[in-house]
XYZ file of C-alpha atoms in Angstrom:
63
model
C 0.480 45.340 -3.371
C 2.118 42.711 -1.674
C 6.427 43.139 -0.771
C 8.569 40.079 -1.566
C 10.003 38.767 1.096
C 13.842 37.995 1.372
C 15.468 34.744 1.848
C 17.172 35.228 4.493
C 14.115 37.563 6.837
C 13.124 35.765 10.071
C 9.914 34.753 10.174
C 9.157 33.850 13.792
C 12.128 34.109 16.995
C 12.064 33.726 20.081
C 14.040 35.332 21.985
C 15.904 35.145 25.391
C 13.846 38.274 27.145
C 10.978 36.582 26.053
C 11.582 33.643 27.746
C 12.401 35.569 31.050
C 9.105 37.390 30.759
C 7.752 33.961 30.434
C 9.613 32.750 33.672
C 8.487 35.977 35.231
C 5.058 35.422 34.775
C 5.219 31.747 35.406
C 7.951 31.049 38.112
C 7.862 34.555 39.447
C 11.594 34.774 38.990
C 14.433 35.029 36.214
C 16.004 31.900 34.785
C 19.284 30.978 35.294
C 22.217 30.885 32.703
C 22.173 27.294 32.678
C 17.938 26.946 32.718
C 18.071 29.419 29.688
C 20.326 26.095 27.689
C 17.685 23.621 28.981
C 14.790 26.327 27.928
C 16.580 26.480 24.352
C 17.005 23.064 24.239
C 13.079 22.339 24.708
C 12.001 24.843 22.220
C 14.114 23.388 19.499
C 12.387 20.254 20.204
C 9.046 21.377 19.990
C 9.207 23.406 17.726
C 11.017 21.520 14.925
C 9.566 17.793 16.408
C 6.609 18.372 14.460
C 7.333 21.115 11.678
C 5.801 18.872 8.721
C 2.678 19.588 10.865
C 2.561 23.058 11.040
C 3.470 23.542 7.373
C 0.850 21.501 6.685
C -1.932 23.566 8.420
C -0.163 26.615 7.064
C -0.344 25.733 3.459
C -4.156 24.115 3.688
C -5.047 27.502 5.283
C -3.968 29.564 2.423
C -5.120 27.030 0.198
């Protein structure tokens, strides 16, 4: 029995302690205030540079 989802749920976030943990892992050290903006900046480019793409490959998965 599948639940319908709401219009307004989140679907995918990233948030700002994951990014740390990221810069933990990766830099061995917290970001700054002002590398969190730049971080923030760069997802919102990837991620939404080439959403057509990723809906695509969604949808032919389920189809």
């Amino acid at each position: 029995m599948s639940k319908a989802v709401g219009k307004d749920e989140v679907l995918f976030a990233i948030r700002k302690n994951g990014v740390q943990s990221a810069a933990l892992e990766k830099l061995n050290r917290e970001l700054t205030d002002e590398e969190i903006q730049i971080a923030k900046k760069g997802l919102q480019f990837g991620l939404l540079t080439d959403i057509d793409t990723v809906y695509k490959t969604i949808f032919t998965e389920m189809i």
